[in-house]
Amino acid sequence: MALEETWHWRVDVSADRSVLTLAGEIDMSGADGFEHLLREMIGQARAVEVDMERLSFIDSTVLGALVAAHHEAVDRGVDLTVVNAANQVRRVLDMTGIMQLLDGAAPGPPVAF
Amino acid sequence: MTCWVYRPAMGSGGGDGVGTGLSSSGAGIGVRLLSEWITAARVTELRHAVVAEARSAGLVDGGLEDFVLAVHELVTNVVRHGGGSGWVRLWQHQDTLTCEVSDGGPGLDEVTVALAGPGEVGHRGLWLAQQLTDGLVITNGGQGTTASVTARIARPTTGEGR
């Protein structure tokens, strides 16, 4: 039985950071893939930004994936942040306290040198 | 038989005792909107079906999103911890929507419905289900676990109910 694909992603890599742009709904059927993707990005960049503007649904398994990725990022000294979360996604991140782990207190402008 | 009843801790819900009845099965009261078999492959499809039915029943916006996530967390629990399959049933009685999710899994020795620390990877499903609805009731009868959540439908004015 083919599983319906409910979410999409795009990765933009630049010199100083990688941006993961998500769209759709992620639940337990996508949480493992999402975590794998995040871990891969964390292994290859100094900063990873997850843009959730077009993401309309996450559940507790996705929250778990985000927390696991956060620990991986901390261990590797990588800056992992979530931006543009809205509606249900934002509410769930806020009420569980996870947004605070990932809001990158001072995101800062693009680095220039 | 063991039964746990959780009412909302925050002020957002009604807090007026809805969902505290211990007759775990309110099934049969009101209008059945949905009755579907849960499997891992159907989790997303079932969530979309609950969205459609709950919306038709009158839930909207954040209230709809909250109820749907609560039901989804209970369904996910069945797949991950409750033996992998079970039933999800949704019905409406006047302005109350109730969703009951049951499985034939080994059951739970202990049910903890507390918010996991931000750094903890798992264990948020039941807490979310409780926080996002007007009540969560978990019944463990030795032959599986049944969990139900309720939501109140805010109606501007209709000819039915009160």
PDB file of C-alpha atoms in Angstrom:
ATOM      1  CA  MET A   1       0.000   0.000   0.000  1.00  0.00           C
ATOM      2  CA  ALA A   2       1.499   3.295  -1.078  1.00  0.00           C
ATOM      3  CA  LEU A   3       1.619   5.956   1.560  1.00  0.00           C
ATOM      4  CA  GLU A   4       0.395   9.346   0.550  1.00  0.00           C
ATOM      5  CA  GLU A   5       3.186  11.922   0.631  1.00  0.00           C
ATOM      6  CA  THR A   6       1.947  14.712   2.860  1.00  0.00           C
ATOM      7  CA  TRP A   7       5.023  16.885   3.148  1.00  0.00           C
ATOM      8  CA  HIS A   8       7.760  18.314   0.982  1.00  0.00           C
ATOM      9  CA  TRP A   9      11.144  19.804   1.665  1.00  0.00           C
ATOM     10  CA  ARG A  10      13.857  21.818  -0.005  1.00  0.00           C
ATOM     11  CA  VAL A  11      17.414  22.432   1.140  1.00  0.00           C
ATOM     12  CA  ASP A  12      19.334  25.584   0.273  1.00  0.00           C
ATOM     13  CA  VAL A  13      23.007  25.452   1.110  1.00  0.00           C
ATOM     14  CA  SER A  14      25.198  28.518   1.365  1.00  0.00           C
ATOM     15  CA  ALA A  15      28.664  29.081   2.754  1.00  0.00           C
ATOM     16  CA  ASP A  16      27.562  29.853   6.290  1.00  0.00           C
ATOM     17  CA  ARG A  17      24.333  27.917   6.718  1.00  0.00           C
ATOM     18  CA  SER A  18      21.799  25.469   5.312  1.00  0.00           C
ATOM     19  CA  VAL A  19      18.107  26.255   5.134  1.00  0.00           C
ATOM     20  CA  LEU A  20      15.484  23.506   5.216  1.00  0.00           C
ATOM     21  CA  THR A  21      12.134  24.721   3.887  1.00  0.00           C
ATOM     22  CA  LEU A  22       9.165  22.534   4.765  1.00  0.00           C
ATOM     23  CA  ALA A  23       5.631  22.406   3.418  1.00  0.00           C
ATOM     24  CA  GLY A  24       2.567  20.321   4.200  1.00  0.00           C
ATOM     25  CA  GLU A  25       1.857  18.061   7.161  1.00  0.00           C
ATOM     26  CA  ILE A  26       4.357  15.885   9.004  1.00  0.00           C
ATOM     27  CA  ASP A  27       3.149  13.114  11.289  1.00  0.00           C
ATOM     28  CA  MET A  28       4.539   9.789  12.492  1.00  0.00           C
ATOM     29  CA  SER A  29       4.861   8.545   8.923  1.00  0.00           C
ATOM     30  CA  GLY A  30       7.306  11.349   8.143  1.00  0.00           C
ATOM     31  CA  ALA A  31       8.983  12.020  11.482  1.00  0.00           C
ATOM     32  CA  ASP A  32      11.835   9.537  10.995  1.00  0.00           C
ATOM     33  CA  GLY A  33      12.619  10.877   7.528  1.00  0.00           C
ATOM     34  CA  PHE A  34      12.491  14.416   8.853  1.00  0.00           C
ATOM     35  CA  GLU A  35      14.886  13.597  11.694  1.00  0.00           C
ATOM     36  CA  HIS A  36      17.275  11.795   9.333  1.00  0.00           C
ATOM     37  CA  LEU A  37      17.297  14.814   7.025  1.00  0.00           C
ATOM     38  CA  LEU A  38      17.955  17.203   9.904  1.00  0.00           C
ATOM     39  CA  ARG A  39      20.786  15.074  11.271  1.00  0.00           C
ATOM     40  CA  GLU A  40      22.408  14.939   7.834  1.00  0.00           C
ATOM     41  CA  MET A  41      22.235  18.704   7.532  1.00  0.00           C
ATOM     42  CA  ILE A  42      23.586  19.179  11.047  1.00  0.00           C
ATOM     43  CA  GLY A  43      26.525  16.977  10.108  1.00  0.00           C
ATOM     44  CA  GLN A  44      27.434  19.214   7.190  1.00  0.00           C
ATOM     45  CA  ALA A  45      26.774  22.803   8.211  1.00  0.00           C
ATOM     46  CA  ARG A  46      27.668  25.264  10.917  1.00  0.00           C
ATOM     47  CA  ALA A  47      24.118  26.572  11.092  1.00  0.00           C
ATOM     48  CA  VAL A  48      20.811  24.971  10.115  1.00  0.00           C
ATOM     49  CA  GLU A  49      17.627  26.959   9.775  1.00  0.00           C
ATOM     50  CA  VAL A  50      14.246  25.224   9.470  1.00  0.00           C
ATOM     51  CA  ASP A  51      11.622  27.365   7.765  1.00  0.00           C
ATOM     52  CA  MET A  52       8.139  26.214   8.821  1.00  0.00           C
ATOM     53  CA  GLU A  53       6.057  28.922   7.190  1.00  0.00           C
ATOM     54  CA  ARG A  54       4.282  26.498   4.865  1.00  0.00           C
ATOM     55  CA  LEU A  55       4.044  23.666   7.348  1.00  0.00           C
ATOM     56  CA  SER A  56       0.479  23.216   8.578  1.00  0.00           C
ATOM     57  CA  PHE A  57       0.655  20.225  10.931  1.00  0.00           C
ATOM     58  CA  ILE A  58       3.125  18.554  13.282  1.00  0.00           C
ATOM     59  CA  ASP A  59       2.572  16.023  16.054  1.00  0.00           C
ATOM     60  CA  SER A  60       4.438  14.713  19.095  1.00  0.00           C
ATOM     61  CA  THR A  61       6.659  12.471  16.978  1.00  0.00           C
ATOM     62  CA  VAL A  62       7.889  15.529  15.049  1.00  0.00           C
ATOM     63  CA  LEU A  63       8.469  17.350  18.331  1.00  0.00           C
ATOM     64  CA  GLY A  64      10.581  14.378  19.391  1.00  0.00           C
ATOM     65  CA  ALA A  65      12.559  14.552  16.147  1.00  0.00           C
ATOM     66  CA  LEU A  66      13.207  18.262  16.685  1.00  0.00           C
ATOM     67  CA  VAL A  67      14.409  17.724  20.248  1.00  0.00           C
ATOM     68  CA  ALA A  68      16.711  14.868  19.174  1.00  0.00           C
ATOM     69  CA  ALA A  69      18.106  17.062  16.395  1.00  0.00           C
ATOM     70  CA  HIS A  70      18.577  19.894  18.873  1.00  0.00           C
ATOM     71  CA  HIS A  71      20.725  17.645  21.080  1.00  0.00           C
ATOM     72  CA  GLU A  72      22.745  16.531  18.063  1.00  0.00           C
ATOM     73  CA  ALA A  73      23.272  20.161  17.055  1.00  0.00           C
ATOM     74  CA  VAL A  74      24.379  21.164  20.540  1.00  0.00           C
ATOM     75  CA  ASP A  75      26.837  18.251  20.654  1.00  0.00           C
ATOM     76  CA  ARG A  76      28.341  19.311  17.341  1.00  0.00           C
ATOM     77  CA  GLY A  77      28.323  23.024  18.080  1.00  0.00           C
ATOM     78  CA  VAL A  78      25.848  23.668  15.273  1.00  0.00           C
ATOM     79  CA  ASP A  79      23.248  26.420  15.507  1.00  0.00           C
ATOM     80  CA  LEU A  80      19.805  24.867  14.846  1.00  0.00           C
ATOM     81  CA  THR A  81      16.880  27.275  14.613  1.00  0.00           C
ATOM     82  CA  VAL A  82      13.220  27.189  13.610  1.00  0.00           C
ATOM     83  CA  VAL A  83      11.724  30.208  11.863  1.00  0.00           C
ATOM     84  CA  ASN A  84       8.277  31.300  10.645  1.00  0.00           C
ATOM     85  CA  ALA A  85       6.286  28.652  12.514  1.00  0.00           C
ATOM     86  CA  ALA A  86       2.621  29.677  12.539  1.00  0.00           C
ATOM     87  CA  ASN A  87      -0.823  28.565  13.670  1.00  0.00           C
ATOM     88  CA  GLN A  88      -1.043  24.949  14.894  1.00  0.00           C
ATOM     89  CA  VAL A  89       2.684  24.385  14.429  1.00  0.00           C
ATOM     90  CA  ARG A  90       3.640  27.473  16.388  1.00  0.00           C
ATOM     91  CA  ARG A  91       1.107  26.788  19.127  1.00  0.00           C
ATOM     92  CA  VAL A  92       2.364  23.262  19.717  1.00  0.00           C
ATOM     93  CA  LEU A  93       6.009  24.361  19.720  1.00  0.00           C
ATOM     94  CA  ASP A  94       5.194  27.117  22.205  1.00  0.00           C
ATOM     95  CA  MET A  95       3.047  25.121  24.609  1.00  0.00           C
ATOM     96  CA  THR A  96       5.649  22.364  24.922  1.00  0.00           C
ATOM     97  CA  GLY A  97       8.502  24.834  25.490  1.00  0.00           C
ATOM     98  CA  ILE A  98      10.370  23.503  22.454  1.00  0.00           C
ATOM     99  CA  MET A  99      10.232  26.793  20.565  1.00  0.00           C
ATOM    100  CA  GLN A 100      12.469  28.266  23.236  1.00  0.00           C
ATOM    101  CA  LEU A 101      15.129  25.666  22.427  1.00  0.00           C
ATOM    102  CA  LEU A 102      15.027  26.531  18.760  1.00  0.00           C
ATOM    103  CA  ASP A 103      14.298  30.215  18.420  1.00  0.00           C
ATOM    104  CA  GLY A 104      17.987  31.084  18.314  1.00  0.00           C
ATOM    105  CA  ALA A 105      17.722  33.972  20.738  1.00  0.00           C
ATOM    106  CA  ALA A 106      19.772  36.174  18.434  1.00  0.00           C
ATOM    107  CA  PRO A 107      19.437  34.814  14.896  1.00  0.00           C
ATOM    108  CA  GLY A 108      21.552  37.620  13.501  1.00  0.00           C
ATOM    109  CA  PRO A 109      21.840  38.845   9.933  1.00  0.00           C
ATOM    110  CA  PRO A 110      23.804  37.007   7.270  1.00  0.00           C
ATOM    111  CA  VAL A 111      27.476  36.979   8.121  1.00  0.00           C
ATOM    112  CA  ALA A 112      29.581  39.323   6.010  1.00  0.00           C
ATOM    113  CA  PHE A 113      33.321  39.306   5.780  1.00  0.00           C
TER     114      PHE A 113
ATOM    115  CA  MET B   1     -10.568  -2.075  35.477  1.00  0.00           C
ATOM    116  CA  THR B   2      -8.644   1.113  35.827  1.00  0.00           C
ATOM    117  CA  CYS B   3      -9.825   4.496  34.745  1.00  0.00           C
ATOM    118  CA  TRP B   4      -7.981   7.769  34.614  1.00  0.00           C
ATOM    119  CA  VAL B   5      -9.793  11.025  34.088  1.00  0.00           C
ATOM    120  CA  TYR B   6      -7.924  14.146  33.116  1.00  0.00           C
ATOM    121  CA  ARG B   7      -9.480  17.545  32.935  1.00  0.00           C
ATOM    122  CA  PRO B   8      -7.863  20.603  31.428  1.00  0.00           C
ATOM    123  CA  ALA B   9      -5.320  22.243  33.653  1.00  0.00           C
ATOM    124  CA  MET B  10      -5.449  25.511  31.787  1.00  0.00           C
ATOM    125  CA  GLY B  11      -8.296  27.958  31.726  1.00  0.00           C
ATOM    126  CA  SER B  12      -9.040  27.598  28.052  1.00  0.00           C
ATOM    127  CA  GLY B  13     -11.486  24.726  28.308  1.00  0.00           C
ATOM    128  CA  GLY B  14     -14.959  24.596  29.735  1.00  0.00           C
ATOM    129  CA  GLY B  15     -13.957  22.759  32.883  1.00  0.00           C
ATOM    130  CA  ASP B  16     -17.568  21.996  33.644  1.00  0.00           C
ATOM    131  CA  GLY B  17     -17.303  18.275  33.937  1.00  0.00           C
ATOM    132  CA  VAL B  18     -17.787  17.298  30.318  1.00  0.00           C
ATOM    133  CA  GLY B  19     -16.091  14.019  29.626  1.00  0.00           C
ATOM    134  CA  THR B  20     -15.807  12.964  33.237  1.00  0.00           C
ATOM    135  CA  GLY B  21     -18.448  10.255  33.024  1.00  0.00           C
ATOM    136  CA  LEU B  22     -16.895   6.917  33.823  1.00  0.00           C
ATOM    137  CA  SER B  23     -19.250   4.966  31.598  1.00  0.00           C
ATOM    138  CA  SER B  24     -16.296   4.966  29.246  1.00  0.00           C
ATOM    139  CA  SER B  25     -18.470   4.272  26.317  1.00  0.00           C
ATOM    140  CA  GLY B  26     -20.648   7.161  25.499  1.00  0.00           C
ATOM    141  CA  ALA B  27     -21.011   5.261  22.239  1.00  0.00           C
ATOM    142  CA  GLY B  28     -24.615   5.047  21.336  1.00  0.00           C
ATOM    143  CA  ILE B  29     -25.393   8.498  22.690  1.00  0.00           C
ATOM    144  CA  GLY B  30     -25.833  11.024  19.941  1.00  0.00           C
ATOM    145  CA  VAL B  31     -25.003  10.750  16.276  1.00  0.00           C
ATOM    146  CA  ARG B  32     -22.155   8.539  15.082  1.00  0.00           C
ATOM    147  CA  LEU B  33     -20.021  10.494  12.630  1.00  0.00           C
ATOM    148  CA  LEU B  34     -17.180   8.098  12.032  1.00  0.00           C
ATOM    149  CA  SER B  35     -16.087   4.580  12.870  1.00  0.00           C
ATOM    150  CA  GLU B  36     -12.848   3.400  11.328  1.00  0.00           C
ATOM    151  CA  TRP B  37     -10.198   0.747  11.826  1.00  0.00           C
ATOM    152  CA  ILE B  38      -6.764   2.081  12.757  1.00  0.00           C
ATOM    153  CA  THR B  39      -3.573   0.849  11.110  1.00  0.00           C
ATOM    154  CA  ALA B  40      -0.188   2.519  10.741  1.00  0.00           C
ATOM    155  CA  ALA B  41      -0.778   3.096   7.043  1.00  0.00           C
ATOM    156  CA  ARG B  42      -4.086   4.872   7.694  1.00  0.00           C
ATOM    157  CA  VAL B  43      -3.000   7.415  10.319  1.00  0.00           C
ATOM    158  CA  THR B  44      -2.882  10.379   7.942  1.00  0.00           C
ATOM    159  CA  GLU B  45      -6.059   9.400   6.128  1.00  0.00           C
ATOM    160  CA  LEU B  46      -7.909   8.988   9.436  1.00  0.00           C
ATOM    161  CA  ARG B  47      -6.751  12.424  10.581  1.00  0.00           C
ATOM    162  CA  HIS B  48      -8.120  13.972   7.403  1.00  0.00           C
ATOM    163  CA  ALA B  49     -11.420  12.136   7.911  1.00  0.00           C
ATOM    164  CA  VAL B  50     -11.656  13.497  11.471  1.00  0.00           C
ATOM    165  CA  VAL B  51     -10.936  17.010  10.165  1.00  0.00           C
ATOM    166  CA  ALA B  52     -13.790  16.723   7.673  1.00  0.00           C
ATOM    167  CA  GLU B  53     -16.321  15.361  10.170  1.00  0.00           C
ATOM    168  CA  ALA B  54     -15.401  17.704  13.016  1.00  0.00           C
ATOM    169  CA  ARG B  55     -15.547  20.676  10.655  1.00  0.00           C
ATOM    170  CA  SER B  56     -18.972  19.619   9.394  1.00  0.00           C
ATOM    171  CA  ALA B  57     -20.095  19.310  13.004  1.00  0.00           C
ATOM    172  CA  GLY B  58     -19.151  22.938  13.582  1.00  0.00           C
ATOM    173  CA  LEU B  59     -15.629  22.996  14.999  1.00  0.00           C
ATOM    174  CA  VAL B  60     -13.522  25.723  13.413  1.00  0.00           C
ATOM    175  CA  ASP B  61     -10.098  27.344  13.476  1.00  0.00           C
ATOM    176  CA  GLY B  62      -7.952  26.655  16.537  1.00  0.00           C
ATOM    177  CA  GLY B  63     -10.641  24.568  18.190  1.00  0.00           C
ATOM    178  CA  LEU B  64     -10.728  22.278  15.175  1.00  0.00           C
ATOM    179  CA  GLU B  65      -6.926  22.048  14.984  1.00  0.00           C
ATOM    180  CA  ASP B  66      -6.659  21.275  18.692  1.00  0.00           C
ATOM    181  CA  PHE B  67      -9.276  18.516  18.649  1.00  0.00           C
ATOM    182  CA  VAL B  68      -7.794  16.949  15.527  1.00  0.00           C
ATOM    183  CA  LEU B  69      -4.286  16.881  16.990  1.00  0.00           C
ATOM    184  CA  ALA B  70      -5.629  15.367  20.227  1.00  0.00           C
ATOM    185  CA  VAL B  71      -7.389  12.573  18.321  1.00  0.00           C
ATOM    186  CA  HIS B  72      -4.336  12.089  16.120  1.00  0.00           C
ATOM    187  CA  GLU B  73      -2.118  11.643  19.193  1.00  0.00           C
ATOM    188  CA  LEU B  74      -4.436   8.938  20.561  1.00  0.00           C
ATOM    189  CA  VAL B  75      -4.464   7.181  17.179  1.00  0.00           C
ATOM    190  CA  THR B  76      -0.669   7.411  16.987  1.00  0.00           C
ATOM    191  CA  ASN B  77      -0.456   5.879  20.471  1.00  0.00           C
ATOM    192  CA  VAL B  78      -2.478   2.886  19.311  1.00  0.00           C
ATOM    193  CA  VAL B  79      -0.101   2.330  16.409  1.00  0.00           C
ATOM    194  CA  ARG B  80       3.074   2.803  18.424  1.00  0.00           C
ATOM    195  CA  HIS B  81       2.170   1.401  21.819  1.00  0.00           C
ATOM    196  CA  GLY B  82      -1.243  -0.240  21.634  1.00  0.00           C
ATOM    197  CA  GLY B  83      -0.624  -3.289  19.508  1.00  0.00           C
ATOM    198  CA  GLY B  84      -0.709  -1.467  16.202  1.00  0.00           C
ATOM    199  CA  SER B  85      -4.409  -1.421  15.441  1.00  0.00           C
ATOM    200  CA  GLY B  86      -7.767  -0.545  16.910  1.00  0.00           C
ATOM    201  CA  TRP B  87     -10.864   1.571  16.408  1.00  0.00           C
ATOM    202  CA  VAL B  88     -11.443   5.287  16.228  1.00  0.00           C
ATOM    203  CA  ARG B  89     -15.041   6.409  16.691  1.00  0.00           C
ATOM    204  CA  LEU B  90     -16.413   9.903  16.589  1.00  0.00           C
ATOM    205  CA  TRP B  91     -19.865  11.025  17.575  1.00  0.00           C
ATOM    206  CA  GLN B  92     -21.783  14.151  18.373  1.00  0.00           C
ATOM    207  CA  HIS B  93     -24.292  14.704  21.149  1.00  0.00           C
ATOM    208  CA  GLN B  94     -25.817  18.165  21.020  1.00  0.00           C
ATOM    209  CA  ASP B  95     -22.864  20.569  21.188  1.00  0.00           C
ATOM    210  CA  THR B  96     -20.304  18.015  22.337  1.00  0.00           C
ATOM    211  CA  LEU B  97     -18.008  16.043  20.060  1.00  0.00           C
ATOM    212  CA  THR B  98     -16.490  12.902  21.515  1.00  0.00           C
ATOM    213  CA  CYS B  99     -13.803  10.753  19.982  1.00  0.00           C
ATOM    214  CA  GLU B 100     -13.004   7.340  21.394  1.00  0.00           C
ATOM    215  CA  VAL B 101      -9.895   5.430  20.407  1.00  0.00           C
ATOM    216  CA  SER B 102      -9.512   1.818  21.511  1.00  0.00           C
ATOM    217  CA  ASP B 103      -6.974  -0.931  21.042  1.00  0.00           C
ATOM    218  CA  GLY B 104      -6.404  -4.515  22.060  1.00  0.00           C
ATOM    219  CA  GLY B 105      -2.831  -3.957  23.125  1.00  0.00           C
ATOM    220  CA  PRO B 106      -1.186  -5.044  26.343  1.00  0.00           C
ATOM    221  CA  GLY B 107      -2.460  -1.994  28.168  1.00  0.00           C
ATOM    222  CA  LEU B 108      -0.706   0.479  30.350  1.00  0.00           C
ATOM    223  CA  ASP B 109       0.587  -0.160  33.837  1.00  0.00           C
ATOM    224  CA  GLU B 110       0.882   3.495  34.437  1.00  0.00           C
ATOM    225  CA  VAL B 111      -0.364   6.525  32.649  1.00  0.00           C
ATOM    226  CA  THR B 112       1.594   9.695  33.024  1.00  0.00           C
ATOM    227  CA  VAL B 113       0.024  12.781  31.589  1.00  0.00           C
ATOM    228  CA  ALA B 114       2.632  15.369  32.411  1.00  0.00           C
ATOM    229  CA  LEU B 115       4.505  17.761  30.201  1.00  0.00           C
ATOM    230  CA  ALA B 116       7.883  16.354  29.279  1.00  0.00           C
ATOM    231  CA  GLY B 117      10.764  18.776  29.735  1.00  0.00           C
ATOM    232  CA  PRO B 118      11.706  20.650  26.569  1.00  0.00           C
ATOM    233  CA  GLY B 119      14.873  18.558  26.261  1.00  0.00           C
ATOM    234  CA  GLU B 120      13.096  15.199  26.497  1.00  0.00           C
ATOM    235  CA  VAL B 121      12.651  13.459  23.157  1.00  0.00           C
ATOM    236  CA  GLY B 122       9.301  11.722  23.682  1.00  0.00           C
ATOM    237  CA  HIS B 123       6.214  11.372  25.877  1.00  0.00           C
ATOM    238  CA  ARG B 124       4.148  14.355  24.835  1.00  0.00           C
ATOM    239  CA  GLY B 125       1.213  12.679  23.096  1.00  0.00           C
ATOM    240  CA  LEU B 126      -1.156  12.170  26.029  1.00  0.00           C
ATOM    241  CA  TRP B 127      -0.271  15.532  27.512  1.00  0.00           C
ATOM    242  CA  LEU B 128      -1.197  17.230  24.244  1.00  0.00           C
ATOM    243  CA  ALA B 129      -4.449  15.252  24.012  1.00  0.00           C
ATOM    244  CA  GLN B 130      -5.382  16.401  27.510  1.00  0.00           C
ATOM    245  CA  GLN B 131      -4.341  20.021  27.056  1.00  0.00           C
ATOM    246  CA  LEU B 132      -6.044  20.481  23.722  1.00  0.00           C
ATOM    247  CA  THR B 133      -9.503  19.205  24.652  1.00  0.00           C
ATOM    248  CA  ASP B 134     -12.179  19.581  27.298  1.00  0.00           C
ATOM    249  CA  GLY B 135     -11.309  16.244  28.817  1.00  0.00           C
ATOM    250  CA  LEU B 136      -9.338  13.032  28.383  1.00  0.00           C
ATOM    251  CA  VAL B 137     -10.548   9.740  29.845  1.00  0.00           C
ATOM    252  CA  ILE B 138      -8.408   6.612  29.710  1.00  0.00           C
ATOM    253  CA  THR B 139      -9.888   3.236  30.572  1.00  0.00           C
ATOM    254  CA  ASN B 140      -7.881   0.048  30.822  1.00  0.00           C
ATOM    255  CA  GLY B 141     -10.075  -2.986  31.012  1.00  0.00           C
ATOM    256  CA  GLY B 142      -7.505  -5.750  30.749  1.00  0.00           C
ATOM    257  CA  GLN B 143      -8.359  -6.372  27.113  1.00  0.00           C
ATOM    258  CA  GLY B 144      -6.899  -3.189  25.802  1.00  0.00           C
ATOM    259  CA  THR B 145      -7.075   0.500  26.400  1.00  0.00           C
ATOM    260  CA  THR B 146      -9.722   3.020  25.493  1.00  0.00           C
ATOM    261  CA  ALA B 147      -9.032   6.739  25.463  1.00  0.00           C
ATOM    262  CA  SER B 148     -11.569   9.413  24.706  1.00  0.00           C
ATOM    263  CA  VAL B 149     -11.471  13.155  24.291  1.00  0.00           C
ATOM    264  CA  THR B 150     -14.267  15.684  24.066  1.00  0.00           C
ATOM    265  CA  ALA B 151     -14.660  19.138  22.580  1.00  0.00           C
ATOM    266  CA  ARG B 152     -17.453  21.665  22.826  1.00  0.00           C
ATOM    267  CA  ILE B 153     -18.811  23.161  19.653  1.00  0.00           C
ATOM    268  CA  ALA B 154     -19.384  26.870  19.996  1.00  0.00           C
ATOM    269  CA  ARG B 155     -22.517  27.698  18.050  1.00  0.00           C
ATOM    270  CA  PRO B 156     -23.603  31.240  17.301  1.00  0.00           C
ATOM    271  CA  THR B 157     -27.295  30.393  16.987  1.00  0.00           C
ATOM    272  CA  THR B 158     -28.979  27.262  15.791  1.00  0.00           C
ATOM    273  CA  GLY B 159     -32.391  25.789  16.128  1.00  0.00           C
ATOM    274  CA  GLU B 160     -31.194  22.695  17.906  1.00  0.00           C
ATOM    275  CA  GLY B 161     -29.572  22.015  21.238  1.00  0.00           C
ATOM    276  CA  ARG B 162     -28.986  24.676  23.799  1.00  0.00           C
TER     277      ARG B 162
END
